Each structure stands twice: as C-alpha cells, then as structure tokens.
Amino acid sequence: MIELETEQVQQPGDEQAEAAARIVQEVRPDVLVVNELTNDLQEGKYTDTANIDAFVENYLSVPQCEHLEGIEYPHTLQPASNTGVLPDEAFDFNKDGRAGERPGDAYGFGEYPGHYAFAIASRHPIDENGIRSFRKFRWADMPNNLLPVEGDDVDEDGLYLTEEETDVYRLSSKTHIDVPICVGGETVHGLFAHPTPPTFDGENNFNGRWNHDEVRFFADYVAGEEYVYDDGGTAGGLDDDASYVLLGDMNAAPNGDRPLDPAGEFLLENDDFDTERLPTSPGGAQRGNRYATRFGGDIEGVVEQIDYVLPSPDLSVRDSAVVWPSEGSDERGLLSDVRTASDHRLVWADIEA
C-alpha cells in the first residue's frame, strides 16, 4: 500500500513516488495494484489524466536507478471508490450528532470523493466488458452479516446503524471489483479490494465487523454464492472453472489480537485460495514475522501480515516474496526506499497456469 495524493503523481519529482516506483521496477510485476492512490477523477482535479496514468508516465516508465529500466503499463483502471461519497440523503453514520458530513458520514472514510482509493496497472489487456464492480452492494444484503443494528443487542455507546441507515449503507469501504485480465490467451480474474481497518471504533467493534464482512465477500464470491450482485444488477458469484488471484491490502492479520479473524477463516484456511507458498522477507523475519507486510504506521512498532496475493488452486506459485531487506543489507539503497515509500511492503508472486 502506498498513500499517494494527486499533487504527488501529476508531476515528477516527488520523493515518495520515486521510492515507490523504484521498488516496483525492482520486481517488475505484470499486474500492479496501488492502494491508497487518490482517484482524481472523483476528486475533481487534473481530470484530463487519471492519477494511475500519471504515476506510470511520470515515475514507473522512468528509470529510478542506473541499474533499472522503466516499465510501461498500457492498460490501467482507476475504479470509483466509496470513500468520501455521501448518500443522497444526509445520515449520521458516525453518531456525532451532525448528519451528512465527511469523513464520518460517507460510505467510506474520506475527506473527499476518491480519497484513499486504489488503481490497477497491467501489462496485459483488460477485458473491460467483463469487469464486475460491487461498490453499491449493501451490507445488509449479505446473509448472516455482522452489521451492528440499533436495538439488536448493541451498545448504544458504540457505533451502529439505524434501520433506515441499513437500507443504504454499502458493504465496500472503497470498492470490490473483479477485473478479467487476458494472459496468454487465457483469462485470469483479478480480485481487488481494500477493506476498512478493524480499528478506530468503539464497544460494538463496528469497523472490525465491517472488515470481517468485506474480507468475507470475495470468499463468498469465488465460492459462487448466489446472493452476490454487481453494480450492473447481475447476480451470482464467479464461475466454478474461473482462474483468479486476490490482490491487495485486506487490513486483516491472521491470529492477531482482534476479536475476529477473517484472514484465517476466509483467506489462509480457505481451500479456494492457494496458500501453500506465502511470501516472506528477511526484514520481516528479523522482526519476528517472516510473513509480515507492514511495519509501523498508525500503531508504532506493529509487524503484521495484512497484504496478500492469493491465487486460485488451479494456478501455481513459482516464486514469491515481500520486498523488505534486512537491516545491514541495504543493497543500492533499497531499504531506504522501502521505508520512504510506505509503512507497507510490496508483496509479489510469480504465478502460472
């Protein structure tokens, strides 16, 4: 995950964007997801050039070190995000006594529409007609959901939704999207999401429950659950014979200190995902968790595994890693750039059919 604003990518010279591009050029992935890249098309700035295209043009296509080459990504997608988007009717989702105010009363936490969004870049063609987005799927429409509803054994001092609010509240804090990518004559479905962090809430564990069900959604989708519907009105999950890879920051660490464990239940212990060869790093191992993908951030000293690249069982992982060098092995300044780019570490996997 790399938090980049519009002003950083729309022109060259930003230190964080350069560091992030350098890490990408070291790995040279065919398909890249950039979490927390502002969607300027929603924000209303620099709308002639999408931020993902500006990031490719100004940074990824430009060599960031003498030993590296630029990468061209001719196929990009910058999906609309629920962050900062207010409902047509004003609601007081965060129960602060003021309805219809960002960021707390938006469908997803954001100071403006498109804040904390994500984007996809691919060296392989994207089947744009086959894209299915689930940004408008209502949380209440998930069977056996964990949605805290007023009067339903929830603490009034914690966050909850009224019955009227459940009629509009969306499951996805950004968006869930299935992007078919054409690779060597075959189609692989890229499943992208960025669930809300399971923190920053009260006694009802609102965000923890929300994160749980956001992570659960794609597990149900690949299992072909019929309750799923997309923004175009098509119902049903993914076909049984489809190949897919789930990518992104799920904000869900296995076996953590949270009351819920969606990463274990829906990702790592789920036979619908290949988890036999999970990415590791020397830097994470040095800090006690070789699978870790995040260090620091909002919680000082935290070392956790919350970013994933998980293929379907019909695909095989040839190699994988987390880009996190150990202390004392800062080859060509890579560790310095890793620290500058983000508190998250780039996770990659070499996958073949």
mmCIF file of C-alpha atoms in Angstrom:
data_model
loop_
_atom_site.group_PDB
_atom_site.id
_atom_site.type_symbol
_atom_site.label_atom_id
_atom_site.label_comp_id
_atom_site.label_asym_id
_atom_site.label_seq_id
_atom_site.Cartn_x
_atom_site.Cartn_y
_atom_site.Cartn_z
ATOM 1 C CA MET A 1 0.000 0.000 0.000
ATOM 2 C CA ILE A 2 1.284 3.429 -0.962
ATOM 3 C CA GLU A 3 -0.603 6.559 0.094
ATOM 4 C CA LEU A 4 -0.182 8.996 -2.788
ATOM 5 C CA GLU A 5 -2.124 12.198 -3.394
ATOM 6 C CA THR A 6 -2.905 13.827 -6.726
ATOM 7 C CA GLU A 7 -0.259 16.535 -6.332
ATOM 8 C CA GLN A 8 2.456 13.889 -5.866
ATOM 9 C CA VAL A 9 1.924 11.922 -9.070
ATOM 10 C CA GLN A 10 0.712 14.521 -11.557
ATOM 11 C CA GLN A 11 4.241 15.867 -11.936
ATOM 12 C CA PRO A 12 7.689 14.264 -11.490
ATOM 13 C CA GLY A 13 9.994 14.915 -8.558
ATOM 14 C CA ASP A 14 8.117 13.583 -5.537
ATOM 15 C CA GLU A 15 10.427 11.630 -3.229
ATOM 16 C CA GLN A 16 7.832 9.133 -2.022
ATOM 17 C CA ALA A 17 6.524 8.427 -5.519
ATOM 18 C CA GLU A 18 10.095 7.925 -6.782
ATOM 19 C CA ALA A 19 10.815 5.452 -3.977
ATOM 20 C CA ALA A 20 7.616 3.540 -4.685
ATOM 21 C CA ALA A 21 8.384 3.407 -8.414
ATOM 22 C CA ARG A 22 11.902 2.173 -7.716
ATOM 23 C CA ILE A 23 10.536 -0.773 -5.698
ATOM 24 C CA VAL A 24 8.072 -1.649 -8.471
ATOM 25 C CA GLN A 25 10.890 -1.535 -11.040
ATOM 26 C CA GLU A 26 12.955 -3.944 -8.935
ATOM 27 C CA VAL A 27 10.141 -6.526 -9.097
ATOM 28 C CA ARG A 28 8.634 -5.622 -12.498
ATOM 29 C CA PRO A 29 5.152 -7.098 -11.938
ATOM 30 C CA ASP A 30 2.854 -7.673 -14.888
ATOM 31 C CA VAL A 31 -0.157 -6.631 -12.805
ATOM 32 C CA LEU A 32 0.119 -3.964 -10.122
ATOM 33 C CA VAL A 33 -2.415 -2.646 -7.612
ATOM 34 C CA VAL A 34 -1.635 0.666 -5.907
ATOM 35 C CA ASN A 35 -3.673 1.024 -2.730
ATOM 36 C CA GLU A 36 -4.489 4.491 -1.377
ATOM 37 C CA LEU A 37 -3.914 6.335 -4.630
ATOM 38 C CA THR A 38 -6.337 9.260 -4.768
ATOM 39 C CA ASN A 39 -8.904 8.956 -7.550
ATOM 40 C CA ASP A 40 -8.592 12.397 -9.113
ATOM 41 C CA LEU A 41 -11.490 11.651 -11.468
ATOM 42 C CA GLN A 42 -13.740 11.702 -8.400
ATOM 43 C CA GLU A 43 -11.749 14.358 -6.567
ATOM 44 C CA GLY A 44 -12.197 16.737 -9.491
ATOM 45 C CA LYS A 45 -8.517 17.614 -10.007
ATOM 46 C CA TYR A 46 -6.374 17.021 -13.104
ATOM 47 C CA THR A 47 -9.237 15.081 -14.645
ATOM 48 C CA ASP A 48 -7.569 15.012 -18.071
ATOM 49 C CA THR A 49 -5.115 12.422 -16.739
ATOM 50 C CA ALA A 50 -6.041 9.730 -14.227
ATOM 51 C CA ASN A 51 -3.602 9.512 -11.330
ATOM 52 C CA ILE A 52 -2.639 5.946 -12.188
ATOM 53 C CA ASP A 53 -1.706 7.049 -15.729
ATOM 54 C CA ALA A 54 0.267 9.987 -14.324
ATOM 55 C CA PHE A 55 2.093 7.652 -11.929
ATOM 56 C CA VAL A 56 3.007 5.369 -14.835
ATOM 57 C CA GLU A 57 4.109 8.239 -17.083
ATOM 58 C CA ASN A 58 5.997 10.321 -14.524
ATOM 59 C CA TYR A 59 7.523 7.583 -12.371
ATOM 60 C CA LEU A 60 7.091 3.931 -13.395
ATOM 61 C CA SER A 61 8.180 4.484 -17.008
ATOM 62 C CA VAL A 62 11.232 6.473 -15.884
ATOM 63 C CA PRO A 63 14.264 4.517 -14.561
ATOM 64 C CA GLN A 64 14.648 5.306 -10.865
ATOM 65 C CA CYS A 65 18.198 3.901 -10.587
ATOM 66 C CA GLU A 66 21.045 3.347 -13.035
ATOM 67 C CA HIS A 67 20.609 -0.437 -12.919
ATOM 68 C CA LEU A 68 16.837 -0.281 -13.532
ATOM 69 C CA GLU A 69 14.623 0.176 -16.566
ATOM 70 C CA GLY A 70 11.274 1.913 -16.736
ATOM 71 C CA ILE A 71 8.074 -0.099 -17.091
ATOM 72 C CA GLU A 72 5.206 0.722 -19.409
ATOM 73 C CA TYR A 73 1.719 -0.254 -18.310
ATOM 74 C CA PRO A 74 -0.552 0.253 -21.332
ATOM 75 C CA HIS A 75 -3.664 -0.963 -19.513
ATOM 76 C CA THR A 76 -4.896 0.844 -16.414
ATOM 77 C CA LEU A 77 -8.043 1.084 -14.336
ATOM 78 C CA GLN A 78 -8.970 3.583 -11.645
ATOM 79 C CA PRO A 79 -12.276 2.358 -10.154
ATOM 80 C CA ALA A 80 -14.663 4.708 -8.415
ATOM 81 C CA SER A 81 -14.417 4.491 -4.627
ATOM 82 C CA ASN A 82 -16.970 4.848 -1.827
ATOM 83 C CA THR A 83 -14.505 6.931 0.191
ATOM 84 C CA GLY A 84 -15.795 10.441 0.757
ATOM 85 C CA VAL A 85 -19.047 9.725 -1.119
ATOM 86 C CA LEU A 86 -22.129 10.900 0.781
ATOM 87 C CA PRO A 87 -25.574 9.334 0.305
ATOM 88 C CA ASP A 88 -28.239 11.412 -1.444
ATOM 89 C CA GLU A 89 -29.972 11.758 1.934
ATOM 90 C CA ALA A 90 -27.999 13.001 4.932
ATOM 91 C CA PHE A 91 -27.313 10.360 7.587
ATOM 92 C CA ASP A 92 -25.350 10.467 10.826
ATOM 93 C CA PHE A 93 -23.422 7.226 10.347
ATOM 94 C CA ASN A 94 -20.755 8.065 12.930
ATOM 95 C CA LYS A 95 -23.313 9.242 15.537
ATOM 96 C CA ASP A 96 -21.605 12.542 16.305
ATOM 97 C CA GLY A 97 -24.868 14.478 16.145
ATOM 98 C CA ARG A 98 -24.127 16.037 12.731
ATOM 99 C CA ALA A 99 -25.569 14.362 9.643
ATOM 100 C CA GLY A 100 -24.140 14.429 6.144
ATOM 101 C CA GLU A 101 -20.569 15.467 6.989
ATOM 102 C CA ARG A 102 -17.356 13.970 5.661
ATOM 103 C CA PRO A 103 -15.444 11.929 6.506
ATOM 104 C CA GLY A 104 -17.556 10.032 9.046
ATOM 105 C CA ASP A 105 -20.903 10.091 7.268
ATOM 106 C CA ALA A 106 -19.607 8.977 3.871
ATOM 107 C CA TYR A 107 -19.991 5.395 2.651
ATOM 108 C CA GLY A 108 -16.234 5.015 3.153
ATOM 109 C CA PHE A 109 -13.956 7.166 5.311
ATOM 110 C CA GLY A 110 -12.563 10.025 3.230
ATOM 111 C CA GLU A 111 -12.216 13.796 3.261
ATOM 112 C CA TYR A 112 -13.442 13.993 -0.356
ATOM 113 C CA PRO A 113 -14.745 11.605 -3.044
ATOM 114 C CA GLY A 114 -11.955 9.307 -4.213
ATOM 115 C CA HIS A 115 -9.729 9.777 -1.153
ATOM 116 C CA TYR A 116 -7.780 6.588 -0.240
ATOM 117 C CA ALA A 117 -8.921 4.882 -3.449
ATOM 118 C CA PHE A 118 -6.889 2.324 -5.403
ATOM 119 C CA ALA A 119 -5.887 1.717 -9.004
ATOM 120 C CA ILE A 120 -4.685 -1.133 -11.200
ATOM 121 C CA ALA A 121 -1.987 -1.171 -13.883
ATOM 122 C CA SER A 122 -1.408 -4.117 -16.214
ATOM 123 C CA ARG A 123 0.972 -5.083 -18.979
ATOM 124 C CA HIS A 124 -1.707 -7.483 -20.231
ATOM 125 C CA PRO A 125 -5.029 -6.435 -21.786
ATOM 126 C CA ILE A 126 -8.021 -5.908 -19.505
ATOM 127 C CA ASP A 127 -11.385 -7.253 -20.638
ATOM 128 C CA GLU A 128 -13.286 -4.077 -19.849
ATOM 129 C CA ASN A 129 -16.642 -5.591 -20.858
ATOM 130 C CA GLY A 130 -16.167 -8.366 -18.306
ATOM 131 C CA ILE A 131 -15.422 -6.127 -15.300
ATOM 132 C CA ARG A 132 -17.805 -6.562 -12.375
ATOM 133 C CA SER A 133 -17.787 -3.961 -9.615
ATOM 134 C CA PHE A 134 -19.629 -4.319 -6.319
ATOM 135 C CA ARG A 135 -19.270 -0.802 -4.931
ATOM 136 C CA LYS A 136 -23.022 -0.371 -4.347
ATOM 137 C CA PHE A 137 -23.680 -3.774 -2.787
ATOM 138 C CA ARG A 138 -25.497 -3.194 0.501
ATOM 139 C CA TRP A 139 -24.005 -4.636 3.671
ATOM 140 C CA ALA A 140 -27.484 -5.713 4.830
ATOM 141 C CA ASP A 141 -27.839 -7.907 1.724
ATOM 142 C CA MET A 142 -25.057 -10.263 2.867
ATOM 143 C CA PRO A 143 -26.671 -13.233 4.633
ATOM 144 C CA ASN A 144 -25.602 -13.734 8.265
ATOM 145 C CA ASN A 145 -23.779 -10.400 8.240
ATOM 146 C CA LEU A 146 -22.235 -8.858 11.364
ATOM 147 C CA LEU A 147 -23.774 -5.424 10.860
ATOM 148 C CA PRO A 148 -24.438 -3.707 14.222
ATOM 149 C CA VAL A 149 -28.063 -2.513 14.082
ATOM 150 C CA GLU A 150 -29.736 -0.252 16.621
ATOM 151 C CA GLY A 151 -31.656 -2.225 19.225
ATOM 152 C CA ASP A 152 -30.129 -5.537 18.157
ATOM 153 C CA ASP A 153 -28.099 -6.226 21.324
ATOM 154 C CA VAL A 154 -25.601 -3.489 20.536
ATOM 155 C CA ASP A 155 -24.077 -0.983 22.940
ATOM 156 C CA GLU A 156 -25.592 2.475 22.453
ATOM 157 C CA ASP A 157 -22.198 4.000 23.223
ATOM 158 C CA GLY A 158 -20.664 2.179 20.246
ATOM 159 C CA LEU A 159 -21.182 2.693 16.534
ATOM 160 C CA TYR A 160 -24.287 1.174 14.961
ATOM 161 C CA LEU A 161 -26.732 1.798 12.127
ATOM 162 C CA THR A 162 -30.420 2.577 12.389
ATOM 163 C CA GLU A 163 -32.842 0.507 10.316
ATOM 164 C CA GLU A 164 -33.151 3.416 7.872
ATOM 165 C CA GLU A 165 -29.365 3.583 7.513
ATOM 166 C CA THR A 166 -29.070 -0.137 6.772
ATOM 167 C CA ASP A 167 -31.263 0.438 3.716
ATOM 168 C CA VAL A 168 -28.482 2.478 2.078
ATOM 169 C CA TYR A 169 -25.204 1.526 3.793
ATOM 170 C CA ARG A 170 -22.738 -0.129 1.432
ATOM 171 C CA LEU A 171 -20.518 -3.085 2.292
ATOM 172 C CA SER A 172 -17.404 -1.930 0.466
ATOM 173 C CA SER A 173 -15.479 0.894 2.130
ATOM 174 C CA LYS A 174 -13.718 1.555 -1.227
ATOM 175 C CA THR A 175 -14.922 -0.955 -3.816
ATOM 176 C CA HIS A 176 -14.742 -4.652 -4.548
ATOM 177 C CA ILE A 177 -14.018 -5.297 -8.204
ATOM 178 C CA ASP A 178 -13.400 -8.296 -10.468
ATOM 179 C CA VAL A 179 -11.116 -7.337 -13.363
ATOM 180 C CA PRO A 180 -10.630 -10.041 -16.048
ATOM 181 C CA ILE A 181 -7.092 -9.891 -17.432
ATOM 182 C CA CYS A 182 -6.129 -11.646 -20.668
ATOM 183 C CA VAL A 183 -2.854 -13.539 -20.177
ATOM 184 C CA GLY A 184 -1.507 -15.721 -22.983
ATOM 185 C CA GLY A 185 -4.938 -16.392 -24.414
ATOM 186 C CA GLU A 186 -6.418 -17.249 -21.017
ATOM 187 C CA THR A 187 -8.474 -15.122 -18.631
ATOM 188 C CA VAL A 188 -7.414 -14.603 -15.041
ATOM 189 C CA HIS A 189 -9.760 -12.650 -12.788
ATOM 190 C CA GLY A 190 -8.007 -10.075 -10.639
ATOM 191 C CA LEU A 191 -9.998 -9.591 -7.430
ATOM 192 C CA PHE A 192 -9.234 -6.223 -5.855
ATOM 193 C CA ALA A 193 -10.455 -4.647 -2.616
ATOM 194 C CA HIS A 194 -9.182 -2.619 0.314
ATOM 195 C CA PRO A 195 -11.367 -3.306 3.377
ATOM 196 C CA THR A 196 -11.597 -0.810 6.207
ATOM 197 C CA PRO A 197 -9.120 -1.205 9.091
ATOM 198 C CA PRO A 198 -10.623 -3.149 12.034
ATOM 199 C CA THR A 199 -9.781 -0.282 14.410
ATOM 200 C CA PHE A 200 -10.823 3.282 15.306
ATOM 201 C CA ASP A 201 -14.235 2.293 16.686
ATOM 202 C CA GLY A 202 -15.978 1.560 19.989
ATOM 203 C CA GLU A 203 -17.548 -1.202 22.031
ATOM 204 C CA ASN A 204 -19.538 -2.640 19.138
ATOM 205 C CA ASN A 205 -16.404 -3.360 17.091
ATOM 206 C CA PHE A 206 -18.141 -1.721 14.131
ATOM 207 C CA ASN A 207 -15.045 -1.488 11.940
ATOM 208 C CA GLY A 208 -13.905 -4.956 12.962
ATOM 209 C CA ARG A 209 -17.259 -6.384 11.898
ATOM 210 C CA TRP A 210 -17.174 -4.327 8.708
ATOM 211 C CA ASN A 211 -13.682 -5.555 7.868
ATOM 212 C CA HIS A 212 -14.763 -9.140 8.572
ATOM 213 C CA ASP A 213 -17.618 -8.995 6.092
ATOM 214 C CA GLU A 214 -15.603 -7.094 3.471
ATOM 215 C CA VAL A 215 -12.962 -9.834 3.558
ATOM 216 C CA ARG A 216 -15.687 -12.481 3.547
ATOM 217 C CA PHE A 217 -17.267 -11.047 0.386
ATOM 218 C CA PHE A 218 -14.625 -12.299 -2.043
ATOM 219 C CA ALA A 219 -14.504 -15.686 -0.295
ATOM 220 C CA ASP A 220 -18.226 -15.968 -0.973
ATOM 221 C CA TYR A 221 -17.767 -14.632 -4.497
ATOM 222 C CA VAL A 222 -15.239 -17.273 -5.542
ATOM 223 C CA ALA A 223 -17.439 -19.910 -3.886
ATOM 224 C CA GLY A 224 -20.224 -18.902 -6.281
ATOM 225 C CA GLU A 225 -22.684 -17.662 -3.645
ATOM 226 C CA GLU A 226 -25.967 -16.611 -5.260
ATOM 227 C CA TYR A 227 -26.694 -13.623 -3.006
ATOM 228 C CA VAL A 228 -23.920 -11.593 -4.667
ATOM 229 C CA TYR A 229 -24.972 -8.924 -7.161
ATOM 230 C CA ASP A 230 -22.855 -6.377 -9.015
ATOM 231 C CA ASP A 231 -23.420 -2.717 -9.793
ATOM 232 C CA GLY A 232 -24.960 -3.638 -13.134
ATOM 233 C CA GLY A 233 -27.583 -5.827 -11.473
ATOM 234 C CA THR A 234 -26.104 -9.208 -12.462
ATOM 235 C CA ALA A 235 -26.479 -11.746 -9.667
ATOM 236 C CA GLY A 236 -24.245 -14.633 -8.640
ATOM 237 C CA GLY A 237 -20.619 -15.292 -7.871
ATOM 238 C CA LEU A 238 -17.681 -16.379 -10.003
ATOM 239 C CA ASP A 239 -17.963 -19.400 -12.317
ATOM 240 C CA ASP A 240 -16.627 -22.685 -10.956
ATOM 241 C CA ASP A 241 -13.974 -23.048 -13.667
ATOM 242 C CA ALA A 242 -12.617 -19.497 -13.409
ATOM 243 C CA SER A 243 -8.982 -18.742 -12.555
ATOM 244 C CA TYR A 244 -8.429 -15.832 -10.196
ATOM 245 C CA VAL A 245 -5.943 -14.013 -7.985
ATOM 246 C CA LEU A 246 -6.906 -11.910 -4.963
ATOM 247 C CA LEU A 247 -4.593 -8.912 -4.542
ATOM 248 C CA GLY A 248 -4.389 -6.049 -2.120
ATOM 249 C CA ASP A 249 -4.349 -4.728 1.403
ATOM 250 C CA MET A 250 -7.055 -6.662 3.238
ATOM 251 C CA ASN A 251 -6.338 -4.963 6.583
ATOM 252 C CA ALA A 252 -6.712 -8.407 8.146
ATOM 253 C CA ALA A 253 -3.865 -10.077 10.037
ATOM 254 C CA PRO A 254 -4.146 -13.782 10.932
ATOM 255 C CA ASN A 255 -4.124 -14.816 14.587
ATOM 256 C CA GLY A 256 -3.986 -11.228 15.781
ATOM 257 C CA ASP A 257 -5.320 -9.675 18.957
ATOM 258 C CA ARG A 258 -8.657 -8.683 17.388
ATOM 259 C CA PRO A 259 -11.904 -10.435 18.361
ATOM 260 C CA LEU A 260 -12.477 -11.592 14.771
ATOM 261 C CA ASP A 261 -10.089 -13.413 12.417
ATOM 262 C CA PRO A 262 -11.365 -13.018 8.833
ATOM 263 C CA ALA A 263 -7.873 -13.559 7.375
ATOM 264 C CA GLY A 264 -7.667 -17.013 8.881
ATOM 265 C CA GLU A 265 -11.243 -18.020 8.160
ATOM 266 C CA PHE A 266 -11.713 -16.625 4.658
ATOM 267 C CA LEU A 267 -8.190 -16.411 3.205
ATOM 268 C CA LEU A 268 -5.494 -18.585 4.766
ATOM 269 C CA GLU A 269 -7.699 -21.505 5.835
ATOM 270 C CA ASN A 270 -9.877 -21.385 2.733
ATOM 271 C CA ASP A 271 -9.344 -24.157 0.158
ATOM 272 C CA ASP A 272 -10.477 -21.760 -2.573
ATOM 273 C CA PHE A 273 -7.120 -19.965 -2.271
ATOM 274 C CA ASP A 274 -3.632 -21.439 -2.686
ATOM 275 C CA THR A 275 -1.738 -20.578 0.500
ATOM 276 C CA GLU A 276 0.967 -23.243 0.462
ATOM 277 C CA ARG A 277 3.709 -20.801 -0.510
ATOM 278 C CA LEU A 278 3.151 -17.454 1.179
ATOM 279 C CA PRO A 279 5.558 -14.558 0.528
ATOM 280 C CA THR A 280 8.246 -13.872 3.134
ATOM 281 C CA SER A 281 11.055 -11.383 3.682
ATOM 282 C CA PRO A 282 14.337 -11.093 5.581
ATOM 283 C CA GLY A 283 13.181 -7.798 7.101
ATOM 284 C CA GLY A 284 10.010 -9.328 8.493
ATOM 285 C CA ALA A 285 11.861 -12.374 9.793
ATOM 286 C CA GLN A 286 14.304 -10.068 11.559
ATOM 287 C CA ARG A 287 11.339 -8.591 13.428
ATOM 288 C CA GLY A 288 9.746 -11.895 14.339
ATOM 289 C CA ASN A 289 7.271 -12.413 11.484
ATOM 290 C CA ARG A 290 8.701 -13.506 8.145
ATOM 291 C CA TYR A 291 5.251 -13.181 6.534
ATOM 292 C CA ALA A 292 4.802 -9.578 7.676
ATOM 293 C CA THR A 293 3.885 -6.948 5.079
ATOM 294 C CA ARG A 294 3.521 -3.869 7.278
ATOM 295 C CA PHE A 295 5.714 -2.192 9.859
ATOM 296 C CA GLY A 296 4.688 0.788 11.947
ATOM 297 C CA GLY A 297 2.048 3.075 10.528
ATOM 298 C CA ASP A 298 -0.798 4.019 12.872
ATOM 299 C CA ILE A 299 0.476 1.690 15.604
ATOM 300 C CA GLU A 300 4.145 2.182 16.393
ATOM 301 C CA GLY A 301 6.209 -0.996 16.173
ATOM 302 C CA VAL A 302 3.442 -3.170 14.729
ATOM 303 C CA VAL A 303 4.630 -6.012 12.491
ATOM 304 C CA GLU A 304 1.764 -7.732 10.720
ATOM 305 C CA GLN A 305 0.703 -9.628 7.613
ATOM 306 C CA ILE A 306 -2.232 -7.809 6.014
ATOM 307 C CA ASP A 307 -1.359 -7.613 2.276
ATOM 308 C CA TYR A 308 -1.946 -10.625 0.055
ATOM 309 C CA VAL A 309 -1.502 -12.162 -3.382
ATOM 310 C CA LEU A 310 -3.596 -15.351 -3.299
ATOM 311 C CA PRO A 311 -4.261 -17.391 -6.468
ATOM 312 C CA SER A 312 -6.971 -19.946 -7.141
ATOM 313 C CA PRO A 313 -5.985 -23.621 -6.632
ATOM 314 C CA ASP A 314 -5.676 -24.272 -10.394
ATOM 315 C CA LEU A 315 -2.807 -21.780 -10.590
ATOM 316 C CA SER A 316 0.659 -22.429 -9.198
ATOM 317 C CA VAL A 317 3.050 -20.096 -7.408
ATOM 318 C CA ARG A 318 6.547 -20.367 -8.863
ATOM 319 C CA ASP A 319 8.079 -17.804 -6.542
ATOM 320 C CA SER A 320 7.016 -15.035 -4.186
ATOM 321 C CA ALA A 321 8.403 -12.544 -1.690
ATOM 322 C CA VAL A 322 7.826 -9.411 0.333
ATOM 323 C CA VAL A 323 10.222 -6.601 -0.622
ATOM 324 C CA TRP A 324 11.761 -5.899 2.781
ATOM 325 C CA PRO A 325 15.554 -6.207 3.073
ATOM 326 C CA SER A 326 17.077 -6.932 6.456
ATOM 327 C CA GLU A 327 18.951 -4.316 8.428
ATOM 328 C CA GLY A 328 22.582 -4.154 7.357
ATOM 329 C CA SER A 329 21.914 -5.348 3.814
ATOM 330 C CA ASP A 330 20.851 -2.112 2.205
ATOM 331 C CA GLU A 331 21.854 -3.002 -1.339
ATOM 332 C CA ARG A 332 21.923 0.109 -3.526
ATOM 333 C CA GLY A 333 19.706 1.952 -1.044
ATOM 334 C CA LEU A 334 16.724 -0.368 -1.472
ATOM 335 C CA LEU A 335 15.889 -0.491 2.245
ATOM 336 C CA SER A 336 15.903 3.289 2.405
ATOM 337 C CA ASP A 337 13.435 3.481 -0.477
ATOM 338 C CA VAL A 338 11.260 0.787 1.094
ATOM 339 C CA ARG A 339 10.968 2.929 4.206
ATOM 340 C CA THR A 340 10.288 6.100 2.218
ATOM 341 C CA ALA A 341 7.612 4.530 0.023
ATOM 342 C CA SER A 342 5.226 3.274 2.708
ATOM 343 C CA ASP A 343 4.744 1.518 6.022
ATOM 344 C CA HIS A 344 3.535 -1.409 3.879
ATOM 345 C CA ARG A 345 5.897 -3.592 1.881
ATOM 346 C CA LEU A 346 5.349 -4.625 -1.726
ATOM 347 C CA VAL A 347 4.102 -8.225 -1.959
ATOM 348 C CA TRP A 348 4.585 -10.148 -5.201
ATOM 349 C CA ALA A 349 4.063 -13.630 -6.578
ATOM 350 C CA ASP A 350 5.110 -15.256 -9.856
ATOM 351 C CA ILE A 351 2.042 -17.263 -10.899
ATOM 352 C CA GLU A 352 1.465 -19.602 -13.829
ATOM 353 C CA ALA A 353 -1.385 -21.782 -15.032
#
